[in-house]
mmCIF file of C-alpha atoms in Angstrom:
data_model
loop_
_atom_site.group_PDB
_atom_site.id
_atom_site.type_symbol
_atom_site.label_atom_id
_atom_site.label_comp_id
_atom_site.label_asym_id
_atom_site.label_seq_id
_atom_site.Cartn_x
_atom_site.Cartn_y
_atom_site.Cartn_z
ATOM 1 C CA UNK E 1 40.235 3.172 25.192
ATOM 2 C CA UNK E 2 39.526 -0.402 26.755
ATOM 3 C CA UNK E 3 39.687 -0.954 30.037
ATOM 4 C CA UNK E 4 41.794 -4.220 31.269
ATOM 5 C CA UNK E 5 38.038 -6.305 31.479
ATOM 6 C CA UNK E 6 37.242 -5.906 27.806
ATOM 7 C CA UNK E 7 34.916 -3.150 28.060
ATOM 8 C CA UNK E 8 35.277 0.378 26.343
ATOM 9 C CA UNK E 9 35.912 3.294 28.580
ATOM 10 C CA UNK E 10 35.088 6.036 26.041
ATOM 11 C CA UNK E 11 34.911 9.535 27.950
ATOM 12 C CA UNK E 12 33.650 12.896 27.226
ATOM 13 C CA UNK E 13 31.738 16.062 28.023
ATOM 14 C CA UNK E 14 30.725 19.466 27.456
ATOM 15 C CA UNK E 15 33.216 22.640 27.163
ATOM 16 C CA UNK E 16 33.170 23.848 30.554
ATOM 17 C CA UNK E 17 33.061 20.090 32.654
ATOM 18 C CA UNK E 18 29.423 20.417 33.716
ATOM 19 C CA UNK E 19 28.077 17.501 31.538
ATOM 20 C CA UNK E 20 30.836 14.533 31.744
ATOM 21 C CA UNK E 21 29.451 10.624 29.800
ATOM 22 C CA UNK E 22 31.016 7.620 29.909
ATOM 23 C CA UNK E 23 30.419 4.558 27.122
ATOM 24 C CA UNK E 24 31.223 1.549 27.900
ATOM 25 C CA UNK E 25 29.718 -0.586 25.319
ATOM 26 C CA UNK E 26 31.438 0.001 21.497
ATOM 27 C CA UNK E 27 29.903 2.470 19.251
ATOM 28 C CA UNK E 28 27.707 1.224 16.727
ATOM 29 C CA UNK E 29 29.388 3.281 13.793
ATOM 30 C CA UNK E 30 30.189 6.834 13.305
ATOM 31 C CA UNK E 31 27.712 9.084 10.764
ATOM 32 C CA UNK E 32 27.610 12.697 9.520
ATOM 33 C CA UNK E 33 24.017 13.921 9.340
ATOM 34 C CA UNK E 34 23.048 16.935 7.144
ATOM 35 C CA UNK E 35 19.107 17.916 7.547
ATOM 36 C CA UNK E 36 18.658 21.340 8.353
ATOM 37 C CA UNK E 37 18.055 20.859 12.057
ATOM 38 C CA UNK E 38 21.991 19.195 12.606
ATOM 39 C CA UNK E 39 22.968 22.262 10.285
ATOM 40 C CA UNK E 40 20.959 25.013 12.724
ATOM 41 C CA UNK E 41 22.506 23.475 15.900
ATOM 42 C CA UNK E 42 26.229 23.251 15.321
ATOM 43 C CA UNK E 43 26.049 26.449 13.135
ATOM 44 C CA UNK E 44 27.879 24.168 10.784
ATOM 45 C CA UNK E 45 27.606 22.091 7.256
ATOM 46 C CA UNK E 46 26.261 18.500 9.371
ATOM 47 C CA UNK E 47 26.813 17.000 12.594
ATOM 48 C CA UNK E 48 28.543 13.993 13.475
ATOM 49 C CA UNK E 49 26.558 11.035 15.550
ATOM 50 C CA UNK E 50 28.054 7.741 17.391
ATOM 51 C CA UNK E 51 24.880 5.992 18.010
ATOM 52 C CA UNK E 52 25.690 3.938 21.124
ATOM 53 C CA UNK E 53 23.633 1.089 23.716
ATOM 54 C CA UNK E 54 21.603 3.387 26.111
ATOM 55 C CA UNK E 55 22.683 0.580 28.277
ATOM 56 C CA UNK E 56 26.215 1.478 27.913
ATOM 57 C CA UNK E 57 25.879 4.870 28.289
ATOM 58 C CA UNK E 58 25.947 7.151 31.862
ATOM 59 C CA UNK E 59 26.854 11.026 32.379
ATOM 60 C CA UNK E 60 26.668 13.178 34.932
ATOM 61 C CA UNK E 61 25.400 16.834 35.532
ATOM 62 C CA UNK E 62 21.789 18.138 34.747
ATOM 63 C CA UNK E 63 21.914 19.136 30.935
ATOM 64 C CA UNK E 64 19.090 21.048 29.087
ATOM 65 C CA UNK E 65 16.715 19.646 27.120
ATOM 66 C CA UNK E 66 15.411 20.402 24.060
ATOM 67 C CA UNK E 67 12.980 18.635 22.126
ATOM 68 C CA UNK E 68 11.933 18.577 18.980
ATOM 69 C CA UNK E 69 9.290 16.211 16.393
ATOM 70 C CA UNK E 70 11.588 15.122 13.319
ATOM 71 C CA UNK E 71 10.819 14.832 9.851
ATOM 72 C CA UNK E 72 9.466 10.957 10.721
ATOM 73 C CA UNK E 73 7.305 12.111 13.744
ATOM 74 C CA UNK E 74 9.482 11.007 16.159
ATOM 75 C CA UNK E 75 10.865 13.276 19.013
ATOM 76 C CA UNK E 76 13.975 13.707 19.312
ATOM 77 C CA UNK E 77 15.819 15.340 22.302
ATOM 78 C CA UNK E 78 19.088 17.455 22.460
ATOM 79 C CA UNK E 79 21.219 16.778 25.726
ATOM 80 C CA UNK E 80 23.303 20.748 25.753
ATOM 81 C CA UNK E 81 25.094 21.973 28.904
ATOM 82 C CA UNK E 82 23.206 24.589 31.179
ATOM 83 C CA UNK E 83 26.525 26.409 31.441
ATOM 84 C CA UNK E 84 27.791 26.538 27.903
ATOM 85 C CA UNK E 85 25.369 24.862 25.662
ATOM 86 C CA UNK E 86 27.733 22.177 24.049
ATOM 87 C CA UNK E 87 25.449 19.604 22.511
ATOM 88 C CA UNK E 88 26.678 16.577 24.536
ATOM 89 C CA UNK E 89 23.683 13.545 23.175
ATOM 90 C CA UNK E 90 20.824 12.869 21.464
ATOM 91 C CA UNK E 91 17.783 9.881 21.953
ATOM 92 C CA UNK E 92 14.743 9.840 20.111
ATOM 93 C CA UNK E 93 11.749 7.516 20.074
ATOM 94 C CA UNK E 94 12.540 6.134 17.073
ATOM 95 C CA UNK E 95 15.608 4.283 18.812
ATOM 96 C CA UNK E 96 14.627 4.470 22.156
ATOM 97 C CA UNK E 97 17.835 1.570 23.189
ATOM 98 C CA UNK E 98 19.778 4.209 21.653
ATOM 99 C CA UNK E 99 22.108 6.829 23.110
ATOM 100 C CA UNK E 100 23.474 9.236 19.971
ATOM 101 C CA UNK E 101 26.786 10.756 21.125
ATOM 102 C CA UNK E 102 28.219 13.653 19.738
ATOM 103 C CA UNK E 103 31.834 12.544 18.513
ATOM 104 C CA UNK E 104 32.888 16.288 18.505
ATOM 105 C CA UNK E 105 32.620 16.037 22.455
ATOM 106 C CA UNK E 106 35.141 12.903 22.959
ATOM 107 C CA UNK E 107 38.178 13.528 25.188
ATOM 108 C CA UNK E 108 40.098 11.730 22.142
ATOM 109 C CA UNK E 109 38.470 11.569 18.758
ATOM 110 C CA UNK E 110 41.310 11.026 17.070
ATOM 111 C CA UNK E 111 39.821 7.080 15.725
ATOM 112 C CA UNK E 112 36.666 8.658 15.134
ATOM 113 C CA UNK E 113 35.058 8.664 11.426
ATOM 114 C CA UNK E 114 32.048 8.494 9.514
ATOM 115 C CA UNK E 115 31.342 5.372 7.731
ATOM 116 C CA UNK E 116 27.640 6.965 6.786
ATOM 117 C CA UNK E 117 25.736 9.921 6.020
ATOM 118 C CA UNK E 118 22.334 11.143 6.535
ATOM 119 C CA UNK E 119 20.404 13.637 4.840
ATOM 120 C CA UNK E 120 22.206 13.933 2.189
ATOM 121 C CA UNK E 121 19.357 15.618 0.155
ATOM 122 C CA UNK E 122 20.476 19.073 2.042
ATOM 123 C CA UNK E 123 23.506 18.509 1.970
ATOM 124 C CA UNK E 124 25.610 21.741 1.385
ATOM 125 C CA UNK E 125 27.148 19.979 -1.937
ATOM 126 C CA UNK E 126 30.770 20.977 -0.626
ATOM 127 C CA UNK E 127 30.178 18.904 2.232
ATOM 128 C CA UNK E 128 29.115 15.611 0.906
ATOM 129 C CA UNK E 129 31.480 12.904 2.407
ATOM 130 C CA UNK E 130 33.310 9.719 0.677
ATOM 131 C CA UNK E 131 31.690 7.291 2.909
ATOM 132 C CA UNK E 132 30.614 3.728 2.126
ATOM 133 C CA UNK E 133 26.889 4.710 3.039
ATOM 134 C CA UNK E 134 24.898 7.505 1.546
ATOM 135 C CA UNK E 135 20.968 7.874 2.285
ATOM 136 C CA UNK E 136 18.839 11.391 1.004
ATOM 137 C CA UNK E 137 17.245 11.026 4.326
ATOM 138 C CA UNK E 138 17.073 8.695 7.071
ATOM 139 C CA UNK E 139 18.183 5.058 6.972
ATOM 140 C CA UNK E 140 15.313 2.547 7.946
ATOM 141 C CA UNK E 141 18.064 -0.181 9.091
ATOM 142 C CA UNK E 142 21.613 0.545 10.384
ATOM 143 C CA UNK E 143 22.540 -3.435 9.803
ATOM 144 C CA UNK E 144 24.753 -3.318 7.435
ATOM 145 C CA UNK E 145 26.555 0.373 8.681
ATOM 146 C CA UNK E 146 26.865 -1.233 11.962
ATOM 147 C CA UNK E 147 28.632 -4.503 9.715
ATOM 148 C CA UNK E 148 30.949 -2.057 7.428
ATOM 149 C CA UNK E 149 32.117 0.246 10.835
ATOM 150 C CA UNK E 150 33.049 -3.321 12.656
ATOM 151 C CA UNK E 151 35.197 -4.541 9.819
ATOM 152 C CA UNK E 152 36.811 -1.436 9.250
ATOM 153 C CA UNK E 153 38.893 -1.287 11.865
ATOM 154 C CA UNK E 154 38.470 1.616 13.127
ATOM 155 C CA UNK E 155 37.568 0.557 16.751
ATOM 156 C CA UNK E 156 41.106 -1.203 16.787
ATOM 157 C CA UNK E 157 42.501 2.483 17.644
ATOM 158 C CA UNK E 158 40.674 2.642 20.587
ATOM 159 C CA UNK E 159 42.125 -0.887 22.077
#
């Protein structure tokens, strides 16, 4: 949703209401990411991340923690809920301007989808998505994601 100044007013949270996050700056695109870690953490084939302007980004409650050194030496921490452990956010140091939203936690994802995919070398090969961008592991510059997610329209649902 927009709110009547122009600015995005994107809501969501954990399960149980503990965590609650607000974006107000539009998503840079939607991806699915498949290492093993994504895979381990929602108990599921890949994960889906909005990456998003830390600036633009504010929650409240007092969510755990949990960090971990990635494939390219970077940390990377896991914003979960005390209460019921939904995985709410991600930064890492590798994009430290960077909030990564979980989509799967929006209070509407109905406009959300993928437009990339990460990771795709472990990939469970059922789950392999028809998306415009493909990478085996990381990407080294989201330019031209960020240009194919603006001109698809998909942010128009959310005005």
């Amino acid at each position: 949703m927009r709110d009547a100044d122009g600015t995005y007013a994107i809501t969501g949270g954990c399960r149980c209401g503990s965590i609650r996050y607000r974006v107000t700056k539009a998503p840079l695109f939607v991806m699915a990411c498949h290492c093993t870690d994504c895979q381990e953490q929602t108990s599921s084939a890949f994960s889906l991340g909005m990456p998003v302007d830390k600036e633009g980004f504010s929650h409240t409650g007092e969510p755990v923690v949990i960090t971990k050194t990635a494939e390219s030496g970077n940390e990377s921490r896991a914003y979960r809920c005390p209460t019921c452990a939904v995985w709410t956010h991600t930064t890492t140091d590798g994009t430290p301007d960077t909030v990564v939203v979980r989509p799967s936690t929006l209070d509407d994802a109905e406009w959300v989808k993928p437009v990339a995919q990460i990771f795709v070398r472990s990939a469970m090969p059922w789950a392999k998505l028809d998306v415009p961008h493909s990478y085996e592991k990381e990407f080294d510059d989201p330019t031209e994601i960020v240009k194919t997610f603006r001109s698809s329209g998909i942010l128009d649902r959310l005005s």
